[in-house]
């Protein structure tokens, strides 16, 4: 069965309300928390994207699903909702063995992550 | 032999207290399993394998004992084949004692330092065994590791009293052994020997412990025991140089090792010791090697490493290990927990978490389920099967998609599971529930300790009461009743085993004059001081008793006439040189008569009569001397 194609473009690259909540969590003690978390996320996701590409090349559906799952959770935490949505779709494709769709999703994911990086840079400049 | 005989009674009472440092878990299983003689290699290895940390340590020592590193030992059964199943069993026991007794209630007793120095002795003993041969290196290691186990035992059984003992010894300058005997009626060497026998470890270990601080070696039950005893004494001398990086001044002399090798051996031991300290998470490795004398170049390169010392934070927070392969999630969990006052240690893989758990001994572990390599459930299972980590409170975090499989987490040994993504207040509430459980467990444990303490105090009282009936009030030496009983026991052992036994009868010279000229107060003082001097001179297995008046008896099992005469001569000199003098500056002196068990003189009465006769001969010959033979026959005298 084909997975219904979602509209990742509809989700924000970075959800400002999540970032605001995190900023509040950091409070006066840790004013750099949001920046730190985004930095952690980008480092980690770069590594995981490489893992996804490897898994795709090997046709390792389980590996794809697992990595997508973890990435979904961390992207949700930092408000990278578009990435989170793509990961959810990717996990579903991978579990169903839809390799072609999975490849598409991985490319989409790379673009979405680049967008997060750009947004992060912009946020930094604005600060 | 003697350690077992003499401390046999106290051990029974101490066991009631339930507070002895004892092997727990795997160690206990090994002990039970190997009580008899007919255990197999398979039995032992199977039990050891259930504890990953212990397995790792056994493999380490097995590999360090092998000369060809090209074929490393990778399983417990290989180790058992290489080292012998008995050696492996002993090492396992030794370590299960280390891990179970890392802290305790005696405030003045430095537990971490204790293990660090025992480890230094172990490493030194192993290295020496490799150099001199004749002793199995692995046995030497275990014996060294347990060389001071009696101190740990006393600190565990009597935390309060032992603090006082240590205060007297360190601040008051009293002899540690005497302070122990005075306050607790048993000293750490006696207890150590008794424990070794109790745990079924080789008798040669007990013998080595007993002769470790003796002025002269005890009579060894076997040549192996004698070699081990000699080796342990040297290891004890070497150990401070290892833990201090060779910087404690003069190197010991009289080692079975030429001076050229010594530097290399110390350097290698130090590297080994730092390595072990790291493996066992002892703080020793973090201590800077002090600057100063560095005898060889090898030492300068000795590795130092920083091990974060496990600290128990005062106040309300827990020490929590948080594990997640997602750094963002880990950072957030840590943030929430530390905001709530907890101390957080972080790990991003299961393996890292395992090491951190061993190193920091957290009270609680919060781990993600899905992780590559070792997942949360596997981590949980491993923690549960590791001695040190068994009691930790484990919370497994899991995504909603796995909610239906939560039961697997509990099967793996988790105390609680929690859904991700988490709502921080809920997570903290769950942690709070866990904290109450942990505190309850700790409370139960501390109640148990208090109860055990009361039992232990009772047993001290009992020992004191019994000892009182056998002790001379003035000198605190065993009294006549005890002396005769001891002599009878030792004599029957000597007769049965056809070993030597001697007695030394001692009489203070001109004692009546002291009393007459200086009063009874002075007389009492002289008796007490003389008793103290005698007590300090004899070998461990000798017994000094006050027979009555100014008369003392020393029972020396295993000693022939020559040995006992040497002891008597040492006592005579020591008393004469002791500062106590009276009247016109004349020192207190003693006359002594020595007799040994021999044909025609093999009853208590015979021995006492011969010794007594020789005391009079010594007196007649001018006092302040030792007599060990009867006068030549009359015809020789007249010649």
mmCIF file of N, CA, C and O in Angstrom, chain B residues 348-419:
data_model
loop_
_atom_site.group_PDB
_atom_site.id
_atom_site.type_symbol
_atom_site.label_atom_id
_atom_site.label_comp_id
_atom_site.label_asym_id
_atom_site.label_seq_id
_atom_site.Cartn_x
_atom_site.Cartn_y
_atom_site.Cartn_z
ATOM 1 N N UNK B 348 25.669 8.698 25.922
ATOM 2 C CA UNK B 348 24.926 8.673 24.661
ATOM 3 C C UNK B 348 24.848 7.280 24.044
ATOM 4 O O UNK B 348 24.214 7.119 23.012
ATOM 5 N N UNK B 349 25.515 6.291 24.646
ATOM 6 C CA UNK B 349 25.343 4.913 24.171
ATOM 7 C C UNK B 349 25.198 3.998 25.384
ATOM 8 O O UNK B 349 25.547 4.384 26.505
ATOM 9 N N UNK B 350 24.713 2.806 25.128
ATOM 10 C CA UNK B 350 24.540 1.838 26.211
ATOM 11 C C UNK B 350 25.864 1.496 26.880
ATOM 12 O O UNK B 350 25.957 1.393 28.093
ATOM 13 N N UNK B 351 26.903 1.334 26.073
ATOM 14 C CA UNK B 351 28.203 0.969 26.639
ATOM 15 C C UNK B 351 28.774 2.070 27.510
ATOM 16 O O UNK B 351 29.283 1.823 28.599
ATOM 17 N N UNK B 352 28.655 3.297 26.991
ATOM 18 C CA UNK B 352 29.105 4.449 27.765
ATOM 19 C C UNK B 352 28.347 4.486 29.101
ATOM 20 O O UNK B 352 28.924 4.760 30.153
ATOM 21 N N UNK B 353 27.052 4.180 29.018
ATOM 22 C CA UNK B 353 26.205 4.210 30.212
ATOM 23 C C UNK B 353 26.679 3.181 31.241
ATOM 24 O O UNK B 353 26.739 3.454 32.434
ATOM 25 N N UNK B 354 27.061 2.010 30.749
ATOM 26 C CA UNK B 354 27.502 0.943 31.641
ATOM 27 C C UNK B 354 28.755 1.368 32.398
ATOM 28 O O UNK B 354 28.869 1.211 33.615
ATOM 29 N N UNK B 355 29.692 1.947 31.659
ATOM 30 C CA UNK B 355 30.923 2.426 32.292
ATOM 31 C C UNK B 355 30.611 3.517 33.312
ATOM 32 O O UNK B 355 31.119 3.518 34.429
ATOM 33 N N UNK B 356 29.721 4.456 32.895
ATOM 34 C CA UNK B 356 29.376 5.564 33.794
ATOM 35 C C UNK B 356 28.675 5.041 35.044
ATOM 36 O O UNK B 356 28.882 5.542 36.143
ATOM 37 N N UNK B 357 27.861 4.007 34.883
ATOM 38 C CA UNK B 357 27.157 3.437 36.037
ATOM 39 C C UNK B 357 28.148 2.843 37.026
ATOM 40 O O UNK B 357 28.025 3.014 38.233
ATOM 41 N N UNK B 358 29.157 2.155 36.484
ATOM 42 C CA UNK B 358 30.171 1.566 37.361
ATOM 43 C C UNK B 358 31.007 2.651 38.026
ATOM 44 O O UNK B 358 31.363 2.560 39.185
ATOM 45 N N UNK B 359 31.305 3.693 37.256
ATOM 46 C CA UNK B 359 32.189 4.728 37.783
ATOM 47 C C UNK B 359 31.487 5.619 38.803
ATOM 48 O O UNK B 359 32.051 5.946 39.832
ATOM 49 N N UNK B 360 30.270 6.044 38.500
ATOM 50 C CA UNK B 360 29.635 7.061 39.345
ATOM 51 C C UNK B 360 28.610 6.518 40.326
ATOM 52 O O UNK B 360 28.108 7.258 41.156
ATOM 53 N N UNK B 361 28.291 5.243 40.208
ATOM 54 C CA UNK B 361 27.311 4.624 41.086
ATOM 55 C C UNK B 361 26.066 5.500 41.277
ATOM 56 O O UNK B 361 25.758 5.920 42.376
ATOM 57 N N UNK B 362 25.363 5.798 40.182
ATOM 58 C CA UNK B 362 24.153 6.615 40.310
ATOM 59 C C UNK B 362 23.062 5.858 41.054
ATOM 60 O O UNK B 362 23.082 4.630 41.081
ATOM 61 N N UNK B 363 22.142 6.614 41.683
ATOM 62 C CA UNK B 363 21.033 5.940 42.359
ATOM 63 C C UNK B 363 19.928 5.602 41.375
ATOM 64 O O UNK B 363 19.123 4.722 41.611
ATOM 65 N N UNK B 364 19.880 6.388 40.283
ATOM 66 C CA UNK B 364 18.815 6.174 39.311
ATOM 67 C C UNK B 364 19.400 6.240 37.901
ATOM 68 O O UNK B 364 20.338 6.986 37.645
ATOM 69 N N UNK B 365 18.839 5.414 37.002
ATOM 70 C CA UNK B 365 19.252 5.464 35.596
ATOM 71 C C UNK B 365 18.008 5.716 34.766
ATOM 72 O O UNK B 365 16.998 5.023 34.917
ATOM 73 N N UNK B 366 18.042 6.767 33.924
ATOM 74 C CA UNK B 366 16.928 7.007 33.007
ATOM 75 C C UNK B 366 17.467 6.773 31.606
ATOM 76 O O UNK B 366 18.374 7.470 31.161
ATOM 77 N N UNK B 367 16.953 5.751 30.929
ATOM 78 C CA UNK B 367 17.527 5.425 29.627
ATOM 79 C C UNK B 367 16.485 5.341 28.535
ATOM 80 O O UNK B 367 15.342 4.929 28.759
ATOM 81 N N UNK B 368 16.897 5.773 27.342
ATOM 82 C CA UNK B 368 16.072 5.615 26.160
ATOM 83 C C UNK B 368 16.038 4.124 25.812
ATOM 84 O O UNK B 368 16.950 3.376 26.138
ATOM 85 N N UNK B 369 14.952 3.713 25.172
ATOM 86 C CA UNK B 369 14.859 2.297 24.805
ATOM 87 C C UNK B 369 15.646 2.035 23.518
ATOM 88 O O UNK B 369 16.559 1.230 23.475
ATOM 89 N N UNK B 370 15.263 2.814 22.470
ATOM 90 C CA UNK B 370 15.851 2.574 21.158
ATOM 91 C C UNK B 370 17.221 3.219 21.050
ATOM 92 O O UNK B 370 17.338 4.449 20.996
ATOM 93 N N UNK B 371 18.246 2.415 21.043
ATOM 94 C CA UNK B 371 19.588 2.944 20.824
ATOM 95 C C UNK B 371 20.352 1.915 20.014
ATOM 96 O O UNK B 371 20.113 0.715 20.153
ATOM 97 N N UNK B 372 21.279 2.352 19.150
ATOM 98 C CA UNK B 372 22.054 1.373 18.394
ATOM 99 C C UNK B 372 22.999 0.621 19.337
ATOM 100 O O UNK B 372 23.219 1.058 20.457
ATOM 101 N N UNK B 373 23.585 -0.447 18.887
ATOM 102 C CA UNK B 373 24.503 -1.304 19.667
ATOM 103 C C UNK B 373 23.800 -1.935 20.855
ATOM 104 O O UNK B 373 23.273 -3.022 20.765
ATOM 105 N N UNK B 374 23.806 -1.206 21.984
ATOM 106 C CA UNK B 374 23.169 -1.768 23.171
ATOM 107 C C UNK B 374 21.938 -0.931 23.474
ATOM 108 O O UNK B 374 22.062 0.250 23.800
ATOM 109 N N UNK B 375 20.763 -1.515 23.344
ATOM 110 C CA UNK B 375 19.575 -0.688 23.575
ATOM 111 C C UNK B 375 19.242 -0.620 25.065
ATOM 112 O O UNK B 375 19.910 -1.246 25.894
ATOM 113 N N UNK B 376 18.221 0.173 25.389
ATOM 114 C CA UNK B 376 17.903 0.436 26.784
ATOM 115 C C UNK B 376 17.597 -0.811 27.589
ATOM 116 O O UNK B 376 17.965 -0.917 28.762
ATOM 117 N N UNK B 377 16.935 -1.786 26.918
ATOM 118 C CA UNK B 377 16.561 -3.001 27.635
ATOM 119 C C UNK B 377 17.779 -3.869 27.932
ATOM 120 O O UNK B 377 17.907 -4.437 29.025
ATOM 121 N N UNK B 378 18.671 -3.904 26.952
ATOM 122 C CA UNK B 378 19.886 -4.682 27.146
ATOM 123 C C UNK B 378 20.730 -4.047 28.261
ATOM 124 O O UNK B 378 21.293 -4.741 29.099
ATOM 125 N N UNK B 379 20.765 -2.709 28.239
ATOM 126 C CA UNK B 379 21.482 -1.986 29.289
ATOM 127 C C UNK B 379 20.906 -2.361 30.653
ATOM 128 O O UNK B 379 21.619 -2.665 31.607
ATOM 129 N N UNK B 380 19.566 -2.346 30.694
ATOM 130 C CA UNK B 380 18.871 -2.653 31.932
ATOM 131 C C UNK B 380 19.210 -4.055 32.423
ATOM 132 O O UNK B 380 19.534 -4.258 33.597
ATOM 133 N N UNK B 381 19.176 -5.012 31.506
ATOM 134 C CA UNK B 381 19.498 -6.391 31.886
ATOM 135 C C UNK B 381 20.930 -6.512 32.384
ATOM 136 O O UNK B 381 21.217 -7.196 33.362
ATOM 137 N N UNK B 382 21.839 -5.798 31.695
ATOM 138 C CA UNK B 382 23.246 -5.868 32.104
ATOM 139 C C UNK B 382 23.447 -5.259 33.483
ATOM 140 O O UNK B 382 24.176 -5.781 34.318
ATOM 141 N N UNK B 383 22.776 -4.131 33.726
ATOM 142 C CA UNK B 383 22.881 -3.498 35.047
ATOM 143 C C UNK B 383 22.401 -4.458 36.128
ATOM 144 O O UNK B 383 23.016 -4.607 37.182
ATOM 145 N N UNK B 384 21.289 -5.115 35.833
ATOM 146 C CA UNK B 384 20.702 -6.014 36.835
ATOM 147 C C UNK B 384 21.611 -7.205 37.139
ATOM 148 O O UNK B 384 21.526 -7.793 38.204
ATOM 149 N N UNK B 385 22.469 -7.544 36.176
ATOM 150 C CA UNK B 385 23.315 -8.715 36.425
ATOM 151 C C UNK B 385 24.705 -8.300 36.897
ATOM 152 O O UNK B 385 25.600 -9.113 36.990
ATOM 153 N N UNK B 386 24.890 -7.014 37.163
ATOM 154 C CA UNK B 386 26.191 -6.555 37.645
ATOM 155 C C UNK B 386 26.081 -6.196 39.111
ATOM 156 O O UNK B 386 25.233 -5.386 39.497
ATOM 157 N N UNK B 387 26.935 -6.814 39.885
ATOM 158 C CA UNK B 387 26.901 -6.654 41.341
ATOM 159 C C UNK B 387 26.669 -5.212 41.812
ATOM 160 O O UNK B 387 25.745 -4.923 42.550
ATOM 161 N N UNK B 388 27.500 -4.308 41.324
ATOM 162 C CA UNK B 388 27.463 -2.940 41.835
ATOM 163 C C UNK B 388 26.202 -2.190 41.430
ATOM 164 O O UNK B 388 25.840 -1.200 42.036
ATOM 165 N N UNK B 389 25.578 -2.615 40.344
ATOM 166 C CA UNK B 389 24.504 -1.805 39.766
ATOM 167 C C UNK B 389 23.129 -2.397 40.017
ATOM 168 O O UNK B 389 22.116 -1.855 39.593
ATOM 169 N N UNK B 390 23.104 -3.533 40.685
ATOM 170 C CA UNK B 390 21.859 -4.272 40.830
ATOM 171 C C UNK B 390 20.754 -3.437 41.464
ATOM 172 O O UNK B 390 19.599 -3.538 41.101
ATOM 173 N N UNK B 391 21.122 -2.601 42.412
ATOM 174 C CA UNK B 391 20.098 -1.881 43.164
ATOM 175 C C UNK B 391 19.646 -0.571 42.540
ATOM 176 O O UNK B 391 18.815 0.129 43.111
ATOM 177 N N UNK B 392 20.168 -0.210 41.396
ATOM 178 C CA UNK B 392 19.812 1.092 40.820
ATOM 179 C C UNK B 392 18.366 1.102 40.337
ATOM 180 O O UNK B 392 17.866 0.114 39.821
ATOM 181 N N UNK B 393 17.731 2.268 40.464
ATOM 182 C CA UNK B 393 16.346 2.418 40.027
ATOM 183 C C UNK B 393 16.369 2.803 38.552
ATOM 184 O O UNK B 393 16.966 3.813 38.177
ATOM 185 N N UNK B 394 15.766 1.986 37.700
ATOM 186 C CA UNK B 394 15.878 2.228 36.260
ATOM 187 C C UNK B 394 14.535 2.636 35.659
ATOM 188 O O UNK B 394 13.528 1.957 35.838
ATOM 189 N N UNK B 395 14.542 3.776 34.948
ATOM 190 C CA UNK B 395 13.363 4.202 34.192
ATOM 191 C C UNK B 395 13.689 4.096 32.707
ATOM 192 O O UNK B 395 14.714 4.604 32.254
ATOM 193 N N UNK B 396 12.852 3.400 31.944
ATOM 194 C CA UNK B 396 13.067 3.286 30.501
ATOM 195 C C UNK B 396 12.130 4.248 29.787
ATOM 196 O O UNK B 396 10.933 4.296 30.070
ATOM 197 N N UNK B 397 12.703 5.052 28.886
ATOM 198 C CA UNK B 397 11.895 5.986 28.096
ATOM 199 C C UNK B 397 11.561 5.311 26.769
ATOM 200 O O UNK B 397 12.427 4.707 26.153
ATOM 201 N N UNK B 398 10.334 5.461 26.354
ATOM 202 C CA UNK B 398 9.971 4.830 25.085
ATOM 203 C C UNK B 398 8.949 5.657 24.304
ATOM 204 O O UNK B 398 8.174 6.399 24.903
ATOM 205 N N UNK B 399 9.030 5.520 22.962
ATOM 206 C CA UNK B 399 8.065 6.217 22.127
ATOM 207 C C UNK B 399 6.679 5.596 22.275
ATOM 208 O O UNK B 399 6.556 4.470 22.737
ATOM 209 N N UNK B 400 5.655 6.372 21.866
ATOM 210 C CA UNK B 400 4.282 5.879 22.030
ATOM 211 C C UNK B 400 4.037 4.593 21.258
ATOM 212 O O UNK B 400 3.225 3.766 21.650
ATOM 213 N N UNK B 401 4.791 4.440 20.169
ATOM 214 C CA UNK B 401 4.576 3.260 19.338
ATOM 215 C C UNK B 401 4.956 1.965 20.052
ATOM 216 O O UNK B 401 4.619 0.886 19.617
ATOM 217 N N UNK B 402 5.694 2.097 21.135
ATOM 218 C CA UNK B 402 6.118 0.877 21.837
ATOM 219 C C UNK B 402 5.366 0.686 23.151
ATOM 220 O O UNK B 402 5.715 -0.182 23.931
ATOM 221 N N UNK B 403 4.367 1.551 23.353
ATOM 222 C CA UNK B 403 3.677 1.498 24.634
ATOM 223 C C UNK B 403 3.192 0.087 24.945
ATOM 224 O O UNK B 403 3.287 -0.396 26.068
ATOM 225 N N UNK B 404 2.699 -0.574 23.869
ATOM 226 C CA UNK B 404 2.123 -1.902 24.079
ATOM 227 C C UNK B 404 3.191 -2.915 24.494
ATOM 228 O O UNK B 404 2.882 -3.999 24.948
ATOM 229 N N UNK B 405 4.471 -2.539 24.307
ATOM 230 C CA UNK B 405 5.533 -3.497 24.638
ATOM 231 C C UNK B 405 6.207 -3.176 25.969
ATOM 232 O O UNK B 405 7.274 -3.696 26.273
ATOM 233 N N UNK B 406 5.522 -2.283 26.719
ATOM 234 C CA UNK B 406 6.130 -1.840 27.980
ATOM 235 C C UNK B 406 6.485 -3.002 28.893
ATOM 236 O O UNK B 406 7.466 -2.948 29.625
ATOM 237 N N UNK B 407 5.692 -4.079 28.790
ATOM 238 C CA UNK B 407 5.933 -5.215 29.671
ATOM 239 C C UNK B 407 7.326 -5.810 29.451
ATOM 240 O O UNK B 407 7.961 -6.306 30.375
ATOM 241 N N UNK B 408 7.831 -5.677 28.218
ATOM 242 C CA UNK B 408 9.192 -6.161 27.945
ATOM 243 C C UNK B 408 10.214 -5.410 28.793
ATOM 244 O O UNK B 408 11.213 -5.969 29.236
ATOM 245 N N UNK B 409 9.948 -4.100 28.974
ATOM 246 C CA UNK B 409 10.865 -3.283 29.774
ATOM 247 C C UNK B 409 10.902 -3.795 31.211
ATOM 248 O O UNK B 409 11.958 -3.923 31.814
ATOM 249 N N UNK B 410 9.720 -4.117 31.722
ATOM 250 C CA UNK B 410 9.682 -4.627 33.108
ATOM 251 C C UNK B 410 10.362 -5.981 33.200
ATOM 252 O O UNK B 410 11.067 -6.276 34.157
ATOM 253 N N UNK B 411 10.162 -6.797 32.145
ATOM 254 C CA UNK B 411 10.827 -8.094 32.133
ATOM 255 C C UNK B 411 12.336 -7.930 32.159
ATOM 256 O O UNK B 411 13.052 -8.750 32.724
ATOM 257 N N UNK B 412 12.805 -6.873 31.523
ATOM 258 C CA UNK B 412 14.255 -6.647 31.472
ATOM 259 C C UNK B 412 14.777 -6.114 32.799
ATOM 260 O O UNK B 412 15.973 -5.953 32.979
ATOM 261 N N UNK B 413 13.844 -5.799 33.703
ATOM 262 C CA UNK B 413 14.284 -5.361 35.029
ATOM 263 C C UNK B 413 14.058 -3.889 35.314
ATOM 264 O O UNK B 413 14.522 -3.376 36.335
ATOM 265 N N UNK B 414 13.342 -3.192 34.410
ATOM 266 C CA UNK B 414 13.086 -1.775 34.647
ATOM 267 C C UNK B 414 12.137 -1.603 35.841
ATOM 268 O O UNK B 414 11.289 -2.453 36.098
ATOM 269 N N UNK B 415 12.305 -0.510 36.580
ATOM 270 C CA UNK B 415 11.397 -0.221 37.683
ATOM 271 C C UNK B 415 10.189 0.564 37.179
ATOM 272 O O UNK B 415 9.147 0.586 37.820
ATOM 273 N N UNK B 416 10.357 1.232 36.028
ATOM 274 C CA UNK B 416 9.341 2.175 35.580
ATOM 275 C C UNK B 416 9.573 2.443 34.103
ATOM 276 O O UNK B 416 10.692 2.298 33.614
ATOM 277 N N UNK B 417 8.521 2.764 33.355
ATOM 278 C CA UNK B 417 8.781 3.239 31.999
ATOM 279 C C UNK B 417 8.017 4.543 31.812
ATOM 280 O O UNK B 417 7.093 4.860 32.549
ATOM 281 N N UNK B 418 8.450 5.297 30.785
ATOM 282 C CA UNK B 418 7.879 6.612 30.602
ATOM 283 C C UNK B 418 7.836 6.926 29.115
ATOM 284 O O UNK B 418 8.760 6.600 28.379
ATOM 285 N N UNK B 419 6.732 7.568 28.687
ATOM 286 C CA UNK B 419 6.550 7.805 27.257
ATOM 287 C C UNK B 419 7.260 9.057 26.777
ATOM 288 O O UNK B 419 7.323 10.064 27.483
#
